[in-house]
Coordinates of C-alpha atoms and ligand atoms in Angstrom, one line a residue:
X1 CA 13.5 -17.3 27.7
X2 CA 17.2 -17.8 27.6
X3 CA 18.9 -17.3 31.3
X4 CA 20.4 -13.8 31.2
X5 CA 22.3 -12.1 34.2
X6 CA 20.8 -9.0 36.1
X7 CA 22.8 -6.3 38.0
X8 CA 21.5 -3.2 39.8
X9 CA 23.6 -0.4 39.8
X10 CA 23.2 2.1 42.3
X11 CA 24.8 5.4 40.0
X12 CA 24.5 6.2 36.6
X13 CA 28.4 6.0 36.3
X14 CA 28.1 2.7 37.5
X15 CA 25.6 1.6 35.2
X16 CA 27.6 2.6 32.5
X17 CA 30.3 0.7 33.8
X18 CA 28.5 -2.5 33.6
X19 CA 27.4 -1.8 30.2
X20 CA 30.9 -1.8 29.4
X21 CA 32.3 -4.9 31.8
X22 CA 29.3 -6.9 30.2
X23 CA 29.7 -6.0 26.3
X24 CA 27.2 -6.0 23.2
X25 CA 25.0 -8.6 24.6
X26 CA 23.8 -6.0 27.5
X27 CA 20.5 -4.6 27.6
X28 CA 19.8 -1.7 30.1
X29 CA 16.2 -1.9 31.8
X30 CA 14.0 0.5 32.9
X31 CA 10.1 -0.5 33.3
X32 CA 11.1 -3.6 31.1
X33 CA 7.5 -3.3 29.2
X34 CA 9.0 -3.4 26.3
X35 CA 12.1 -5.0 27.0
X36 CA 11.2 -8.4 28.9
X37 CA 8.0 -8.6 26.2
X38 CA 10.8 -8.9 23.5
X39 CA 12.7 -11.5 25.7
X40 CA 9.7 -13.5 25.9
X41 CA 9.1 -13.7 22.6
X42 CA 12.9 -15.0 21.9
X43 CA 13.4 -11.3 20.0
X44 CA 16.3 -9.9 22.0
X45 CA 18.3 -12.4 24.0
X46 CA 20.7 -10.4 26.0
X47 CA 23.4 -12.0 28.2
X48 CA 23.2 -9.7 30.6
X49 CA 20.8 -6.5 31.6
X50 CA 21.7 -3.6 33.8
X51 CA 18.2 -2.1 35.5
X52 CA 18.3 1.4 35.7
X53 CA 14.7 1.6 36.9
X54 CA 15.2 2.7 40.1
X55 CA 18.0 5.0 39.5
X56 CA 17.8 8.5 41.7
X57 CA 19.7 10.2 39.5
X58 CA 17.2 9.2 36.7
X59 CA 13.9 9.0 38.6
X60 CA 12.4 13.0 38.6
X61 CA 11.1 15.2 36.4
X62 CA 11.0 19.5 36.9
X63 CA 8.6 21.5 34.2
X64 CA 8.9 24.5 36.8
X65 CA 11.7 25.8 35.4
X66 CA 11.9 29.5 33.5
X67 CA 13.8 28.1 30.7
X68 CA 12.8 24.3 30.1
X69 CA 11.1 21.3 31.4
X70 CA 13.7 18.5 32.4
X71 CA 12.5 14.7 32.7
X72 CA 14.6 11.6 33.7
X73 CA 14.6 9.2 31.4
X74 CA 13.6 6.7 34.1
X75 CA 10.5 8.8 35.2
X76 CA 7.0 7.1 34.5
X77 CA 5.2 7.6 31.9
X78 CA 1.8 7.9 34.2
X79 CA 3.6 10.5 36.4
X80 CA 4.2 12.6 34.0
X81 CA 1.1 12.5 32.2
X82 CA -0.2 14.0 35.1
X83 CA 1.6 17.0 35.5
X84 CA -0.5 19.9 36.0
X85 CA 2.0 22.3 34.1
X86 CA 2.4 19.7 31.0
X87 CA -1.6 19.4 31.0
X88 CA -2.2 23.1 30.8
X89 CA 0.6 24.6 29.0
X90 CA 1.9 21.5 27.0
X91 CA -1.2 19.4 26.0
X92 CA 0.6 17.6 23.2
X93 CA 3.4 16.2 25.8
X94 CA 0.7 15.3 28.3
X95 CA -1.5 13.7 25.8
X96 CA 0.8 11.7 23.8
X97 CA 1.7 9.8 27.1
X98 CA -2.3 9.4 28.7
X99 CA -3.2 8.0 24.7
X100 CA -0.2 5.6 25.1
X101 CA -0.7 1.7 26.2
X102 CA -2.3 1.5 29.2
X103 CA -2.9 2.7 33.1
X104 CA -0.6 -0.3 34.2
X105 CA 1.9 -0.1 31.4
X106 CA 2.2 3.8 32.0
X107 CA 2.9 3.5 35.8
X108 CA 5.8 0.8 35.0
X109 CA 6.9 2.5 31.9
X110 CA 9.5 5.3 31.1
X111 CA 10.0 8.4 29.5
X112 CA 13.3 6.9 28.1
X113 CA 12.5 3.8 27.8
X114 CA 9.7 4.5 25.6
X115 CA 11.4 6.5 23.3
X116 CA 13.9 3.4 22.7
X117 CA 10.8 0.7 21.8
X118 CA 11.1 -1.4 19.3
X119 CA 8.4 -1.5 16.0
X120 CA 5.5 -3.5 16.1
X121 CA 5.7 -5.3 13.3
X122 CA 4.3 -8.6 13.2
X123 CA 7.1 -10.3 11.2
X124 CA 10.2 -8.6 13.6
X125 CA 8.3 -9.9 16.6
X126 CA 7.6 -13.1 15.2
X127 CA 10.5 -15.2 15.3
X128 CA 12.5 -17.5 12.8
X129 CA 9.9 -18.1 10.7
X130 CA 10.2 -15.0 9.1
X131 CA 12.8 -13.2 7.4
X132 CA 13.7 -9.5 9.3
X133 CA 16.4 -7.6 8.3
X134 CA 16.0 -5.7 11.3
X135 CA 15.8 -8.6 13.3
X136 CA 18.6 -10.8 11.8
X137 CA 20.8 -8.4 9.2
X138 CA 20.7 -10.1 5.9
X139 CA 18.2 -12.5 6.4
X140 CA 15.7 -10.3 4.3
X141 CA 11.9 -9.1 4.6
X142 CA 8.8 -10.9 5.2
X143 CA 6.6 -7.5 5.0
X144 CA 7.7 -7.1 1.4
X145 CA 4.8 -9.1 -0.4
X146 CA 3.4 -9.8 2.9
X147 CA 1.0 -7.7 5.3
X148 CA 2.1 -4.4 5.5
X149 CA -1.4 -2.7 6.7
X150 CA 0.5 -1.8 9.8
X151 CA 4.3 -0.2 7.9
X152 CA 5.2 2.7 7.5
X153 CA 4.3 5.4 4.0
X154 CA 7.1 7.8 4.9
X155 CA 10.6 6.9 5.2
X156 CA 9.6 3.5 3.5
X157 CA 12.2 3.6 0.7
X158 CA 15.1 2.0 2.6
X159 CA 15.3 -1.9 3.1
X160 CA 13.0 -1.5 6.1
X161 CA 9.1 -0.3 6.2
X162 CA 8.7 -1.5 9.8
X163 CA 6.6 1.7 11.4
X164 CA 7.9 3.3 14.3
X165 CA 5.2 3.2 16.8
X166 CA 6.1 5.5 19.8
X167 CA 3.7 8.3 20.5
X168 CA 6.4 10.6 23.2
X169 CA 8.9 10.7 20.5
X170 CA 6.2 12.3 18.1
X171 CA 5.3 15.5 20.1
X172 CA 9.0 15.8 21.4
X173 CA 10.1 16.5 17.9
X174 CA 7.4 18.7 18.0
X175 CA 8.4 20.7 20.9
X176 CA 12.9 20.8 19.7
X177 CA 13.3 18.2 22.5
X178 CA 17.2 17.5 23.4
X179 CA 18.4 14.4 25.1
X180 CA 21.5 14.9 28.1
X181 CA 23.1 11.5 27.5
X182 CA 25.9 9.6 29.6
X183 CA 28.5 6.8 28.6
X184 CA 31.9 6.0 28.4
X185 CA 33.5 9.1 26.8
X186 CA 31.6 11.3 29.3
X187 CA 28.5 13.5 28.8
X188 CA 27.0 15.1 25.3
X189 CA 23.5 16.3 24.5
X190 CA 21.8 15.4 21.1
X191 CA 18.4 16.7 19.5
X192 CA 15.5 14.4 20.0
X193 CA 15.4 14.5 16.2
X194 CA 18.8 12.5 15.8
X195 CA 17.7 10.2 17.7
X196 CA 16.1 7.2 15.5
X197 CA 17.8 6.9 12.4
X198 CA 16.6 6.3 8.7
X199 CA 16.5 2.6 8.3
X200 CA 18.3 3.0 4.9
X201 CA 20.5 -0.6 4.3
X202 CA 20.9 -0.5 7.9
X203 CA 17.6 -1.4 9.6
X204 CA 18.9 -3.3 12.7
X205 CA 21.1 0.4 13.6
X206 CA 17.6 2.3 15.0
X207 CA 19.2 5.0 17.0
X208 CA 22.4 6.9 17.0
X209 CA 23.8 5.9 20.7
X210 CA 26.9 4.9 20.9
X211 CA 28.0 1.4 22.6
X212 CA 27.5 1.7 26.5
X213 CA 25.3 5.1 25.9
X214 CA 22.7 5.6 28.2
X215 CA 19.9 8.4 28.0
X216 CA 19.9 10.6 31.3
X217 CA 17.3 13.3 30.8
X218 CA 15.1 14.4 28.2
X219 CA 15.1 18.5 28.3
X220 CA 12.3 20.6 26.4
X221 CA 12.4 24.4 25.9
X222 CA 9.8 26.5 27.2
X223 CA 7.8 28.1 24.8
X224 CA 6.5 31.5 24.6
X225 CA 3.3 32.3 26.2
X226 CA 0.6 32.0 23.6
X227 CA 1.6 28.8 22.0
X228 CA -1.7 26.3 21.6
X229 CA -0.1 22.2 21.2
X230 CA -2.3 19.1 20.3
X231 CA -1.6 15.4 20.1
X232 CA -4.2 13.6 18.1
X233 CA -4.4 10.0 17.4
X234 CA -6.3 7.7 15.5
X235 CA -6.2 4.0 16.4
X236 CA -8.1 0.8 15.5
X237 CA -9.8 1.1 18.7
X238 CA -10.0 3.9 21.2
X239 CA -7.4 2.3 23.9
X240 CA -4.9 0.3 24.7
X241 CA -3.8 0.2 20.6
X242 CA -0.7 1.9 18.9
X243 CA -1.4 4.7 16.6
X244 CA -2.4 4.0 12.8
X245 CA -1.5 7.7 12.4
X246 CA -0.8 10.8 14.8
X247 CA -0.1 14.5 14.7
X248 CA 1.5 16.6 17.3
X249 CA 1.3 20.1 16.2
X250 CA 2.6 23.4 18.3
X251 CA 1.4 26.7 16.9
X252 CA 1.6 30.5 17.6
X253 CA -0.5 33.1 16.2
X254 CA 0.6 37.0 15.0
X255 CA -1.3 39.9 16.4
X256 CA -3.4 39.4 13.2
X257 CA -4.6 35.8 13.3
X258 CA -2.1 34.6 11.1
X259 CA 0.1 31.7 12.2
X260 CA 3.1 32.9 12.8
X261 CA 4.8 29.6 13.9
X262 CA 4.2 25.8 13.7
X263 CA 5.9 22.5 14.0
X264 CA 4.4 19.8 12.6
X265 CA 5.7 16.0 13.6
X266 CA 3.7 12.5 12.3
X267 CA 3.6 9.3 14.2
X268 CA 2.6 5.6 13.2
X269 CA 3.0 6.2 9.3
X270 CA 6.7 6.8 9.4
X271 CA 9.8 4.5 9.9
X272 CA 10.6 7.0 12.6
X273 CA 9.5 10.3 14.6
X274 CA 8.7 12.1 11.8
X275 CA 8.9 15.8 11.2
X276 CA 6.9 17.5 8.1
X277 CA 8.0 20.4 7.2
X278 CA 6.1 21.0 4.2
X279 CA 3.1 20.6 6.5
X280 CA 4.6 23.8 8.4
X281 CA 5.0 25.9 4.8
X282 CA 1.9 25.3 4.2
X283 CA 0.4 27.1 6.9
X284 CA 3.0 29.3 8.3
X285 CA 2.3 33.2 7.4
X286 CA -1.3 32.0 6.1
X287 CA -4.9 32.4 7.9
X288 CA -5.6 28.7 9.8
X289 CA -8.7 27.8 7.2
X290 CA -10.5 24.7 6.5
X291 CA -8.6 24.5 3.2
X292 CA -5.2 26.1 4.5
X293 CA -5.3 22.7 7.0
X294 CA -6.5 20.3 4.4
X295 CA -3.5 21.5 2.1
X296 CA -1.1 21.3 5.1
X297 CA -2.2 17.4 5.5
X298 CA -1.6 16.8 2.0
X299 CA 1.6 18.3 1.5
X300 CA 2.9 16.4 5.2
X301 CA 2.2 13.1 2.6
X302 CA 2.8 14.7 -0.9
X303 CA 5.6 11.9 -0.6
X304 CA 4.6 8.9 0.8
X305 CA 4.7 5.3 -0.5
X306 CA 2.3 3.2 0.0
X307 CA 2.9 -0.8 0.1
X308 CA 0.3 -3.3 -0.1
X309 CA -2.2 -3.0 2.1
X310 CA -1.4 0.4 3.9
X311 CA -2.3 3.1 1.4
X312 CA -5.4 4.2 3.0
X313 CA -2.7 5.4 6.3
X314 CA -2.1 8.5 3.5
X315 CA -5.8 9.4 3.4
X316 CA -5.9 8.9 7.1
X317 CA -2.4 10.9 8.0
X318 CA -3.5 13.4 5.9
X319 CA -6.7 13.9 8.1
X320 CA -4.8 13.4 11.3
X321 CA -2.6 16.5 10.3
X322 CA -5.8 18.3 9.0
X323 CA -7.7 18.0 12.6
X324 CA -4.4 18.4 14.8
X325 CA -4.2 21.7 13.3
X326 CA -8.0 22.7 13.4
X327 CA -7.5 21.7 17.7
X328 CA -4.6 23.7 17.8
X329 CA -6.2 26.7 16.9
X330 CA -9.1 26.4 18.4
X331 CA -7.0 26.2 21.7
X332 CA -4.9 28.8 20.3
X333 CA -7.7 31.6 19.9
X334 CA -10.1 30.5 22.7
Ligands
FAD401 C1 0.4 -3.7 25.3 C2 1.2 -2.5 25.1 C3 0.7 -1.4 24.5 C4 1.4 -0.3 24.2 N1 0.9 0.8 23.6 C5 1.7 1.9 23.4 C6 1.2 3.1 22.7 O1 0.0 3.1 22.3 N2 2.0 4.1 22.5 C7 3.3 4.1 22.9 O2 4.1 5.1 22.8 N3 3.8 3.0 23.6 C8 3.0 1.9 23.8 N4 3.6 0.8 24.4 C9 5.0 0.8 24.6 C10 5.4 1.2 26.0 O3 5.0 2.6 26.1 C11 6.9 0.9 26.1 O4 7.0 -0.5 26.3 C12 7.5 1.6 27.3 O5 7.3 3.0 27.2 C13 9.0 1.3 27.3 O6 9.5 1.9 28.5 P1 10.2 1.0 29.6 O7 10.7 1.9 30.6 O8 9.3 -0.2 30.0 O9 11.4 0.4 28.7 P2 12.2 -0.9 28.7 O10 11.3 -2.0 28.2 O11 12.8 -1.1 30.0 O12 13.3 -0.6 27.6 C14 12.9 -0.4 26.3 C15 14.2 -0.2 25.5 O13 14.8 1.0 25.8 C16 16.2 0.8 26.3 N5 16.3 1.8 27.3 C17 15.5 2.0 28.4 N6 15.9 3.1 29.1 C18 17.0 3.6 28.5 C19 17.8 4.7 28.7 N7 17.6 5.6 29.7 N8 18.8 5.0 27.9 C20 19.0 4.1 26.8 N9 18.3 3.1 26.5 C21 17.2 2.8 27.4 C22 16.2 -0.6 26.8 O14 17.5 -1.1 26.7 C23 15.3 -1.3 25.7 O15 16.0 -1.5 24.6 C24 2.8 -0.3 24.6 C25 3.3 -1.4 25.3 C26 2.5 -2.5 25.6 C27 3.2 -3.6 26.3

């Protein structure tokens, strides 16, 4: 691992200070799980890295609150999985974080942090042998012609098919989430959805921060009483894996069993957080039937494009979406 230089700020302001004094080749840190994995494996090779893990200003998380839930982006994933609010009234938060990695990963992890991790794919991660546009811009793509059982169907049009593989990120979207964030030019707040960007010709630009941006808090609006929510994913073995595909779907019922309102976002078969709309149409004003969910997962991949190897994540997705929304209601009318 190349030798790197480590401050520990003591404010957020600060932090972003020494984002600034130490330039592009600074990494902030929270858990490191990602990070420090990526380091090891000669991916990012940062100069410099900031740890905001132990922050106060970033460290707790509220969901008491009449009007939303507020987490710090340095609060642990573990932690919040266990909230007793987010486990009764906001399954598909709560699950997406106890399905994630691990028991030890989750109680060094973030909420931010994860949000910010970097794809899976085996040719990114694996060094100089292989061409990775993402990795080195211009350099070209491995996965094209290579394996791809593990890219993304949705989104995969632009020079990158590397999955996303977060599971927070996925029922956030799900939920409106918006992000507080903090850097040089002050505060703004951003939606959770314009967050990751389309990899388009651009594949090494993942998110929309700005230079020295930092995310403070993560902020999610109550919903109504009478909303069910589900996070259901389907994995190559039944822990410690990343998703081959997931759902998170919130939905609330009319007085006459007709679904009145649903959000529908897709994880693991997408080149980021992605939200399906068409899955929603497909269900909104309608009875929740067998068929009425089996149409929903088919229209969430009515445009997917399958590589090589990864066509049978359509069939799968579209069965993910199929169930989420069966679990939903169920939870919804019982
Ligand atoms: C074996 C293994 C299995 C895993 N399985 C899953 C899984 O199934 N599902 C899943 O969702 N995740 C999974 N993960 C990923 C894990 O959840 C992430 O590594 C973790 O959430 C990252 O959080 P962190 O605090 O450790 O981030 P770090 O490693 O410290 O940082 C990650 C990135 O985010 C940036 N960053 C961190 N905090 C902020 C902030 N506040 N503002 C701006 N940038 C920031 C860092 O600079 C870095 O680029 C797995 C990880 C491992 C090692």
């Amino acid at each position: 691992m190349r030798r790197f230089s480590y401050r520990a700020p003591e404010t957020v302001a600060e932090a972003v200070a020494a984002l600034a004094e130490g330039g592009p080749g600074t990494r902030l840190l929270a858990g490191g799980t990602s990070l420090y994995d990526l380091m090891k494996l000669g991916v990012e090779t940062p100069s410099a890295v900031v740890d905001i893990g132990r922050l106060p200003e970033l460290a707790g998380f509220d969901t008491s609150g009449p009007d939303e839930l507020v987490f710090g982006a340095c609060a642990r994933m573990a932690d919040v999985a266990e909230d007793a609010v987010l486990r009764a009234d906001y399954p598909a938060l709560a699950e997406s974080l106890a399905l994630a990695a691990s028991p030890q990963v989750r109680n060094m992890a973030t909420v931010g942090g994860n949000l910010l991790q970097r794809t899976r794919c085996g040719y990114f991660r694996g060094g100089e042998a292989f061409p990775c546009d993402k990795r080195r811009p211009g350099s070209g793509c491995a996965a094209r012609g290579g394996l791809d059982r593990g890219h993304a169907v949705l989104g995969a049009d632009g020079a990158c098919t590397a999955a996303y593989p977060g599971d927070w990120a996925v029922a956030l979207l799900a939920f409106d989430a918006r992000l507080d964030l903090y850097g040089p030019h002050g505060a703004r707040t951003i939606a959770l959805a314009d967050l990751h960007r389309d990899p388009a010709d651009a594949p090494h630009r993942e998110h929309t921060l700005g230079a020295g941006e930092l995310i403070v808090r993560i902020r999610v609006p109550t919903t109504p009483a009478g909303r069910a929510s589900v996070f259901h994913k389907v994995r190559d073995r039944e822990s410690f894996a990343f998703a081959l595909a997931s759902a998170a779907v919130v939905l609330g019922f009319d007085g006459r069993g007709r679904v009145a309102d649903c959000r529908i976002a897709l994880g693991g078969v997408a080149t980021r957080p992605w939200r399906s709309e068409a899955a929603e149409r497909a269900v909104v004003g309608e009875l929740l039937t067998e068929e009425r969910a089996v149409r929903a997962g088919e229209a969430a991949f009515a445009d997917a494009r399958p590589g090589t190897h990864n066509a049978f994540r359509i069939r799968l997705g579209a069965r993910v979406v199929a169930r989420a929304l069966r679990t939903a209601a169920e939870r919804g009318t019982s």
